[in-house]
PDB file of C-alpha atoms in Angstrom:
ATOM      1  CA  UNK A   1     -18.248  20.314   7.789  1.00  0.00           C
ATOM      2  CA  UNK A   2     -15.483  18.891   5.856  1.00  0.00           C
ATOM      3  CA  UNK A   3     -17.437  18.937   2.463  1.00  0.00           C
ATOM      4  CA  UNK A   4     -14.514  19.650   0.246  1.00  0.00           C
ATOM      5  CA  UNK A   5     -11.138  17.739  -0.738  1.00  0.00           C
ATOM      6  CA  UNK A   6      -8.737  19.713   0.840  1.00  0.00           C
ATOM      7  CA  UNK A   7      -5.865  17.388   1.912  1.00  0.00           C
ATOM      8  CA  UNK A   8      -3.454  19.203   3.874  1.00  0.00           C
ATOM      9  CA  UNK A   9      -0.745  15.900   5.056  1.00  0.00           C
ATOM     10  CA  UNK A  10      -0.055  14.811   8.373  1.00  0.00           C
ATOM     11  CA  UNK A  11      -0.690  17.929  10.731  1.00  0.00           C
ATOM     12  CA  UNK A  12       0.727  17.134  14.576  1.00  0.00           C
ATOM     13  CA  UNK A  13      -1.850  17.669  17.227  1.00  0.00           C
ATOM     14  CA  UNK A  14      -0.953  15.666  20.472  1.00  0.00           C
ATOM     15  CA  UNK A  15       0.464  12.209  21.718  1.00  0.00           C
ATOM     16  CA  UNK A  16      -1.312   9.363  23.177  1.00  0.00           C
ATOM     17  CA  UNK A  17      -2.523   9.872  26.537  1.00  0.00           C
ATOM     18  CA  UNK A  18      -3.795  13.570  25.536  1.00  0.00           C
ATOM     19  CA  UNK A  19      -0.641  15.575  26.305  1.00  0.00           C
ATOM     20  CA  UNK A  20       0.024  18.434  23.665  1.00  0.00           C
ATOM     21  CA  UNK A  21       2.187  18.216  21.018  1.00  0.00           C
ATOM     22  CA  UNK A  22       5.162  20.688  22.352  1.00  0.00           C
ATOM     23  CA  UNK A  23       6.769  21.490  18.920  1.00  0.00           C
ATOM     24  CA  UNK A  24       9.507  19.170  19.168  1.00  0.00           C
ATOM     25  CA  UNK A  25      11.266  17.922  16.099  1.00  0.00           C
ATOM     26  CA  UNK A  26      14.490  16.229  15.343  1.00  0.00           C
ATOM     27  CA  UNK A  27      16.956  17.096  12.426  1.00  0.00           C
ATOM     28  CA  UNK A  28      17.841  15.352   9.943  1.00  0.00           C
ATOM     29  CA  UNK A  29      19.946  15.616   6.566  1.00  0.00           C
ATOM     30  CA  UNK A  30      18.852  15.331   3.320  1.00  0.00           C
ATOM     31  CA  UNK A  31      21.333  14.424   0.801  1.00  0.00           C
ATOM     32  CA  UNK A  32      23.517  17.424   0.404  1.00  0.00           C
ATOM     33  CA  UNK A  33      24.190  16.372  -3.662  1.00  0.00           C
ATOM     34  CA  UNK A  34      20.596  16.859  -4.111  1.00  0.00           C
ATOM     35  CA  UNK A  35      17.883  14.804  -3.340  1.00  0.00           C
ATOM     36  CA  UNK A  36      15.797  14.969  -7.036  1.00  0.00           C
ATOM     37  CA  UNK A  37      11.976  15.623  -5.377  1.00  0.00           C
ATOM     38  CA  UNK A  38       9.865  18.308  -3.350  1.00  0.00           C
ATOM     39  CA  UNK A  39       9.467  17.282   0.120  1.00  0.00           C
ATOM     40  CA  UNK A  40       6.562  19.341   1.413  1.00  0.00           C
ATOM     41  CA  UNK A  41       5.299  19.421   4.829  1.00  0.00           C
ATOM     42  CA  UNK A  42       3.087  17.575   6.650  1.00  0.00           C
ATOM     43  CA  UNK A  43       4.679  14.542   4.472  1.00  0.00           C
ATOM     44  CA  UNK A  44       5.686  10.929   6.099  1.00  0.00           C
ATOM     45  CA  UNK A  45       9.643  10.524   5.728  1.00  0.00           C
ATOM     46  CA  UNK A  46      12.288   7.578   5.858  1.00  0.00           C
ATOM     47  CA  UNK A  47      15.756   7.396   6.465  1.00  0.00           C
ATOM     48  CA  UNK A  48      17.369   5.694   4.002  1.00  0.00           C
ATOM     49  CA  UNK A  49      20.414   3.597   3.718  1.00  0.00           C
ATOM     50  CA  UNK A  50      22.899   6.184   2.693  1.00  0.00           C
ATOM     51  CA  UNK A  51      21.788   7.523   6.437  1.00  0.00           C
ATOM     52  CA  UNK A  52      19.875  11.040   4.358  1.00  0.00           C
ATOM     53  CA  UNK A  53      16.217  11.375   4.708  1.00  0.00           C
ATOM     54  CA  UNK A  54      13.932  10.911   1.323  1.00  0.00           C
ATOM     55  CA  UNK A  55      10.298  10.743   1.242  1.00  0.00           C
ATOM     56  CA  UNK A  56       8.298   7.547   1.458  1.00  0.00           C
ATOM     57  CA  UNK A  57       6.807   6.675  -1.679  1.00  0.00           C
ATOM     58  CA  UNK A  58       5.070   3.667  -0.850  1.00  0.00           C
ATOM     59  CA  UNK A  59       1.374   3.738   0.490  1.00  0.00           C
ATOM     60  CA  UNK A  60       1.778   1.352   3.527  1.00  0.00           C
ATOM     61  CA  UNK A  61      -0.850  -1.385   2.531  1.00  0.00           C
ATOM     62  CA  UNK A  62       0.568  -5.046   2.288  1.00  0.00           C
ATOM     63  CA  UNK A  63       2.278  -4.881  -1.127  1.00  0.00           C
ATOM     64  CA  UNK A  64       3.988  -1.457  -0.611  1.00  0.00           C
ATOM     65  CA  UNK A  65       4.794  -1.333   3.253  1.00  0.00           C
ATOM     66  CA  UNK A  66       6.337   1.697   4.694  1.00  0.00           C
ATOM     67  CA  UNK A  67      10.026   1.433   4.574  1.00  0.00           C
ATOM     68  CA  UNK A  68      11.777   0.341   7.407  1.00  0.00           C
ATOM     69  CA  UNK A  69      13.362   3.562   8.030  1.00  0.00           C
ATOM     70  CA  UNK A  70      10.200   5.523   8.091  1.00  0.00           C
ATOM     71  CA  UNK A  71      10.822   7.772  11.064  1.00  0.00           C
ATOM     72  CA  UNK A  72       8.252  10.583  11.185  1.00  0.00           C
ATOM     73  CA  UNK A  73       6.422  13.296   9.245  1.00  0.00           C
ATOM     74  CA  UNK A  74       8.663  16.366   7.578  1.00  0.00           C
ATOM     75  CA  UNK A  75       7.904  20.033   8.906  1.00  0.00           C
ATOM     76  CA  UNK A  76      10.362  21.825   6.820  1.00  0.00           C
ATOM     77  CA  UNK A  77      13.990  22.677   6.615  1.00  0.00           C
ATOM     78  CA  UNK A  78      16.949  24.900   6.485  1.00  0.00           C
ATOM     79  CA  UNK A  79      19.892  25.409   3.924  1.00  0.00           C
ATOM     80  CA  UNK A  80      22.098  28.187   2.729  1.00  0.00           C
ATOM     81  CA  UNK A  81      21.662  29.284  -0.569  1.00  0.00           C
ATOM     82  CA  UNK A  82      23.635  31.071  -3.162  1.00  0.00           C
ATOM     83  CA  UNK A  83      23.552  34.216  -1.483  1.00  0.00           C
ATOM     84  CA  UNK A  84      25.038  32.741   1.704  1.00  0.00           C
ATOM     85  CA  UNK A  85      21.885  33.156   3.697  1.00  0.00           C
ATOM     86  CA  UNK A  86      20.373  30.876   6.220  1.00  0.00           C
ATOM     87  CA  UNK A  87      17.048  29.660   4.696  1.00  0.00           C
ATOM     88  CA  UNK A  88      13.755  27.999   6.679  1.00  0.00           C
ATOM     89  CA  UNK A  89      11.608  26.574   4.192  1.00  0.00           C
ATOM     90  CA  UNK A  90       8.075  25.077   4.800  1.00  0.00           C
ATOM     91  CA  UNK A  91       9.116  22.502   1.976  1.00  0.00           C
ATOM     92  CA  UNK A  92      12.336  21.370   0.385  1.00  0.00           C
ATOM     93  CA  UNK A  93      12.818  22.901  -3.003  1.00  0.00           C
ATOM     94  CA  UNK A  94      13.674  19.558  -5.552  1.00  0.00           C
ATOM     95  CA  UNK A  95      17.319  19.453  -6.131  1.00  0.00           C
ATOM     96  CA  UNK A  96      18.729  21.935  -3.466  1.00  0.00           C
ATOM     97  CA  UNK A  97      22.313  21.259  -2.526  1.00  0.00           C
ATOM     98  CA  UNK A  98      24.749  21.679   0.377  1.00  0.00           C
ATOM     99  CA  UNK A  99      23.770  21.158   3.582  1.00  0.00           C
ATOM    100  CA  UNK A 100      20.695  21.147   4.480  1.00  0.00           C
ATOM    101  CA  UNK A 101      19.044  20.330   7.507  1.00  0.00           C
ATOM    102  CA  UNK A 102      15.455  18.738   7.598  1.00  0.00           C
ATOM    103  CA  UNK A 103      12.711  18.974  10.449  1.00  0.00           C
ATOM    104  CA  UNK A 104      11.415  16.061  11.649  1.00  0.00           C
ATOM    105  CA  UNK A 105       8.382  14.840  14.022  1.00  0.00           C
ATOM    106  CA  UNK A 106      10.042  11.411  15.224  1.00  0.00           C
ATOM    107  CA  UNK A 107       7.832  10.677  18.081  1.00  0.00           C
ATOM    108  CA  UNK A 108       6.448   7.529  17.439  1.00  0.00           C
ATOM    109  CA  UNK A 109       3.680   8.164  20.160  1.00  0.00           C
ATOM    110  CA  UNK A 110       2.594  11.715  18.493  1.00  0.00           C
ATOM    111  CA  UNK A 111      -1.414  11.612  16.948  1.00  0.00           C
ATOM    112  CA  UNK A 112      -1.869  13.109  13.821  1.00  0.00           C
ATOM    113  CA  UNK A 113      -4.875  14.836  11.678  1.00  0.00           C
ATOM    114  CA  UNK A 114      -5.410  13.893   8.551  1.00  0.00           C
ATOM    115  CA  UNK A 115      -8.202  14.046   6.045  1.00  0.00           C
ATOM    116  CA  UNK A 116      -9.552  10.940   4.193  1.00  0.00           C
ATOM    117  CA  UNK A 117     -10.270  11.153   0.651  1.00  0.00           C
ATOM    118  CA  UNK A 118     -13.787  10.464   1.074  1.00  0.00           C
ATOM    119  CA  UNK A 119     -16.697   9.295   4.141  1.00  0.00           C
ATOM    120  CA  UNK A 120     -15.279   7.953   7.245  1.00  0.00           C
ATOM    121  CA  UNK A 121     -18.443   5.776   9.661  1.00  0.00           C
ATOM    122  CA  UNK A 122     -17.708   5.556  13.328  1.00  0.00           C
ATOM    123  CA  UNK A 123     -16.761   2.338  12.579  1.00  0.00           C
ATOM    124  CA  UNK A 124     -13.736   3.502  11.168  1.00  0.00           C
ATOM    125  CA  UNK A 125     -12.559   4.036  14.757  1.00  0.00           C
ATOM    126  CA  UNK A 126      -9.811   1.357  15.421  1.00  0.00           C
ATOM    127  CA  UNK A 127      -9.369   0.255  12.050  1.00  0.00           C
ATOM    128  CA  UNK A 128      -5.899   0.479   9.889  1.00  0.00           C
ATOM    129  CA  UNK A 129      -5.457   2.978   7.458  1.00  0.00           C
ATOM    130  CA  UNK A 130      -2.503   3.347   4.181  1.00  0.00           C
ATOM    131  CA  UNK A 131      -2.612   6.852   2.057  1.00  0.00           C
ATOM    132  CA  UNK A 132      -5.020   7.109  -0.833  1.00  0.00           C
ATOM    133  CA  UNK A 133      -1.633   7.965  -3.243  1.00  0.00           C
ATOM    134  CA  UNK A 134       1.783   7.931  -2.946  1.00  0.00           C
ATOM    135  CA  UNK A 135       3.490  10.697  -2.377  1.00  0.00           C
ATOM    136  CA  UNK A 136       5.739  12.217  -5.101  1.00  0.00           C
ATOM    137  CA  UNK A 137       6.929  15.520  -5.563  1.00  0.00           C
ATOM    138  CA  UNK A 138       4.010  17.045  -7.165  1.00  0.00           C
ATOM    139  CA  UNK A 139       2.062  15.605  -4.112  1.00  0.00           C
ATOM    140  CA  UNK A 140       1.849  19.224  -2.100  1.00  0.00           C
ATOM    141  CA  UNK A 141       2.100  23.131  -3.351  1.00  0.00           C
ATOM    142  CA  UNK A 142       5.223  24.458  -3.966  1.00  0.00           C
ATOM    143  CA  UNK A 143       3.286  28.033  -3.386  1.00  0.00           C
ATOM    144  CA  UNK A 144       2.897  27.246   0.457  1.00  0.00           C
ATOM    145  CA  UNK A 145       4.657  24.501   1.121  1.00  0.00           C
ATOM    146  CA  UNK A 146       2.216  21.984   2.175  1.00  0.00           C
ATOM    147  CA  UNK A 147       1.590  18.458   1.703  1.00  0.00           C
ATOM    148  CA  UNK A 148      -1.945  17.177  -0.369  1.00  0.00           C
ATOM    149  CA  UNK A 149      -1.367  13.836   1.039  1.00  0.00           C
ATOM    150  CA  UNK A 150      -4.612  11.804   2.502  1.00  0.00           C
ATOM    151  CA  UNK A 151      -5.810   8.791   3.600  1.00  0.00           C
ATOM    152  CA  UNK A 152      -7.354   6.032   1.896  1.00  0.00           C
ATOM    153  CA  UNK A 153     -11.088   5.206   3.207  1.00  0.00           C
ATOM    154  CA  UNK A 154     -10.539   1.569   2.177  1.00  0.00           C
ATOM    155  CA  UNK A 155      -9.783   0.828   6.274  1.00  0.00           C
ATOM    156  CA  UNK A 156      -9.188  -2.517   7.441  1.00  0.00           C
ATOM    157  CA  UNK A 157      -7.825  -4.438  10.428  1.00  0.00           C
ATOM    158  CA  UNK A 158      -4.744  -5.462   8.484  1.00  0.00           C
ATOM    159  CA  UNK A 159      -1.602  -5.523  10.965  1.00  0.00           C
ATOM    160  CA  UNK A 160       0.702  -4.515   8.436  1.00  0.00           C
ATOM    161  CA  UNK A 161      -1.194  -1.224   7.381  1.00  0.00           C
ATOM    162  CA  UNK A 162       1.150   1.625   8.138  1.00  0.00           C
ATOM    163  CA  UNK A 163      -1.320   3.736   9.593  1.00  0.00           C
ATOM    164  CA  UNK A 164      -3.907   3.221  12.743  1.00  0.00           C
ATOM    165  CA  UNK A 165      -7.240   5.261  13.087  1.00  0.00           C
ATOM    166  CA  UNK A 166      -7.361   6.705  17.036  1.00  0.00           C
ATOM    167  CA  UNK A 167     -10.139   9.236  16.505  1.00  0.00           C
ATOM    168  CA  UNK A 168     -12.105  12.101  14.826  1.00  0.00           C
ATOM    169  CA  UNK A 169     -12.014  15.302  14.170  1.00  0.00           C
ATOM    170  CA  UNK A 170     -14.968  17.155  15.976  1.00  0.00           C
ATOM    171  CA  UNK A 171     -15.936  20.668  15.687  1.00  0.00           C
ATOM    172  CA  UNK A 172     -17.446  23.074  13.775  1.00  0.00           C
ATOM    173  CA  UNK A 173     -15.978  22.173  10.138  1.00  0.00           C
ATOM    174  CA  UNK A 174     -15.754  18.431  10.815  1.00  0.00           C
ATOM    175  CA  UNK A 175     -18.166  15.740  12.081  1.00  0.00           C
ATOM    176  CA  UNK A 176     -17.719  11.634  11.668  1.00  0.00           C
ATOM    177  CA  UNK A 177     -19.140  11.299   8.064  1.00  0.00           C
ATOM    178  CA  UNK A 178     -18.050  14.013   6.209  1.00  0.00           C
ATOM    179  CA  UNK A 179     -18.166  14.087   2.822  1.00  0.00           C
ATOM    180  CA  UNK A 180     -14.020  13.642   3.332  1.00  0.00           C
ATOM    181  CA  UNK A 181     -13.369  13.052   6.884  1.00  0.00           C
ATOM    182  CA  UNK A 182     -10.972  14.744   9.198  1.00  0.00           C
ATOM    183  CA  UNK A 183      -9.514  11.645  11.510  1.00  0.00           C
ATOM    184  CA  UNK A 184      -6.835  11.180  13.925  1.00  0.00           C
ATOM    185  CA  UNK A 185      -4.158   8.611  13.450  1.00  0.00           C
ATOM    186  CA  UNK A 186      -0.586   7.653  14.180  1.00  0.00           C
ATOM    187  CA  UNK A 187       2.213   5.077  13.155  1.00  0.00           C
ATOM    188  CA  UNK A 188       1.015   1.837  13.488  1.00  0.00           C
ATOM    189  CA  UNK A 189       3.030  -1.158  15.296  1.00  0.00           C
ATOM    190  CA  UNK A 190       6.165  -2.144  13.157  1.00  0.00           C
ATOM    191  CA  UNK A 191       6.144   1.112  10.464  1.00  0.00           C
ATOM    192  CA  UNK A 192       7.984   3.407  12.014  1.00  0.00           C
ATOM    193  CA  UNK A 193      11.604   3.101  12.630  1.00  0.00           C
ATOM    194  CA  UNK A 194      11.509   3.402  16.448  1.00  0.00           C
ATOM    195  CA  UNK A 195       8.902   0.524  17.418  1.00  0.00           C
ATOM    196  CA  UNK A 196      10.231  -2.186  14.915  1.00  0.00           C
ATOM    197  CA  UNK A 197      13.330  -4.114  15.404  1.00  0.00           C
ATOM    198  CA  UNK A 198      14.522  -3.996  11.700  1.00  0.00           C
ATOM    199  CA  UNK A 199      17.306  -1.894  10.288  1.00  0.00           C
ATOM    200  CA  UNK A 200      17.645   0.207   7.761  1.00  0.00           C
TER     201      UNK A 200
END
C-alpha cells in the first residue's frame, strides 16, 4: 500500500484505449545559453516563446493555468560537455550550455501515474486534478534524477484544471485510499499544446 510520500512525477504507462506506451518521445531544445533551473524527469514541460523548452511552474488550477505551450512531461536529455562527450542525463543539470537536446513525451493521448499527496476516494475517478506545488528546481533529486512532483487531492470538476483523473493504481503497493494515492491521469482538454487552439 502506498503508505508513504514518495512522489516520483509523471511516470508514462499507456494511452487511452489501453495500448502501451511504446517509448516514444520527441526532442526538444532547451536554451543552449543556459536555462537557470534543474529539470528532472517525470516533470510537465512548456515550450516557450523563444521556441526552447522550460519547465512549467504554474500548478494548473484557475489562477495559475498551465501555459499554453505545455507540451508533455520531460524524460531526460543529452548535451556535450567539456570533455567533448555525448551525455544522457535522467535530469538537466541547472545552467548547462550548448546544445542540448531534451526528451519529451508529447502525446497528448498518453495516461500517466502519479501519486497524490494524500487519500484519493473512488470518487476521485473523473474529477480534475492541478499539482500539490509548483515545480522548481529543487522539486526532484539531483542524485537520481527524478521528479518529487504530485498531485493535489483538492479534485474538482473545474474545466480549466490542467490535469484529469482516468484511474487507479491497483496492485500490491497501491489500493484506492491510500494513505497517498497512486492515480492515473493525463492532460486535460485545452492544457496541453496539441488539443488547444492557442499559440505560444
Amino acid at each position: 500500500m502506498a503508505s508513504t510520500a514518495t512522489p516520483y512525477g509523471l511516470r508514462a504507462v499507456n494511452e487511452l484505449g489501453g495500448l502501451p506506451y511504446a517509448g516514444s518521445t520527441r526532442t526538444f531544445l532547451i536554451n543552449p545559453a543556459g536555462y537557470s533551473s534543474n529539470i528532472f524527469n517525470g516533470s510537465i514541460v512548456a515550450v516557450v516563446s523563444s521556441g526552447y523548452l522550460e519547465m512549467v511552474t504554474t500548478n494548473g488550477d484557475n489562477s495559475t493555468p498551465f501555459p499554453a505551450g505545455t507540451i508533455g512531461v520531460f524524460v531526460g536529455c543529452s548535451f556535450v560537455n567539456a570533455q567533448g562527450q555525448l551525455m544522457f542525463s535522467q535530469y538537466y543539470p541547472s545552467g548547462t550550455t550548448g546544445v542540448v537536446q531534451a526528451f519529451v513525451i508529447d502525446d497528448d493521448r498518453t495516461v500517466f501515474q502519479v501519486q497524490a499527496a494524500g487519500s484519493l476516494a473512488q470518487t476521485a475517478l473523473g474529477q480534475n486534478a492541478i499539482l500539490n506545488a509548483v515545480q522548481s528546481t529543487s522539486t526532484g533529486s539531483t542524485q537520481n534524477g527524478n521528479s518529487n512532483t504530485a498531485i493535489s487531492t483538492s479534485t474538482a470538476t473545474t474545466a480549466t484544471y490542467g490535469l484529469k483523473i482516468v484511474g487507479f493504481v491497483q496492485g500490491p503497493f497501491s489500493t484506492v485510499g491510500d494513505a497517498y494515492t497512486d492515480v492515473l491521469v493525463k492532460f486535460n482538454i485545452g492544457s496541453h499544446a496539441y488539443n488547444t487552439g492557442t499559440g505560444i
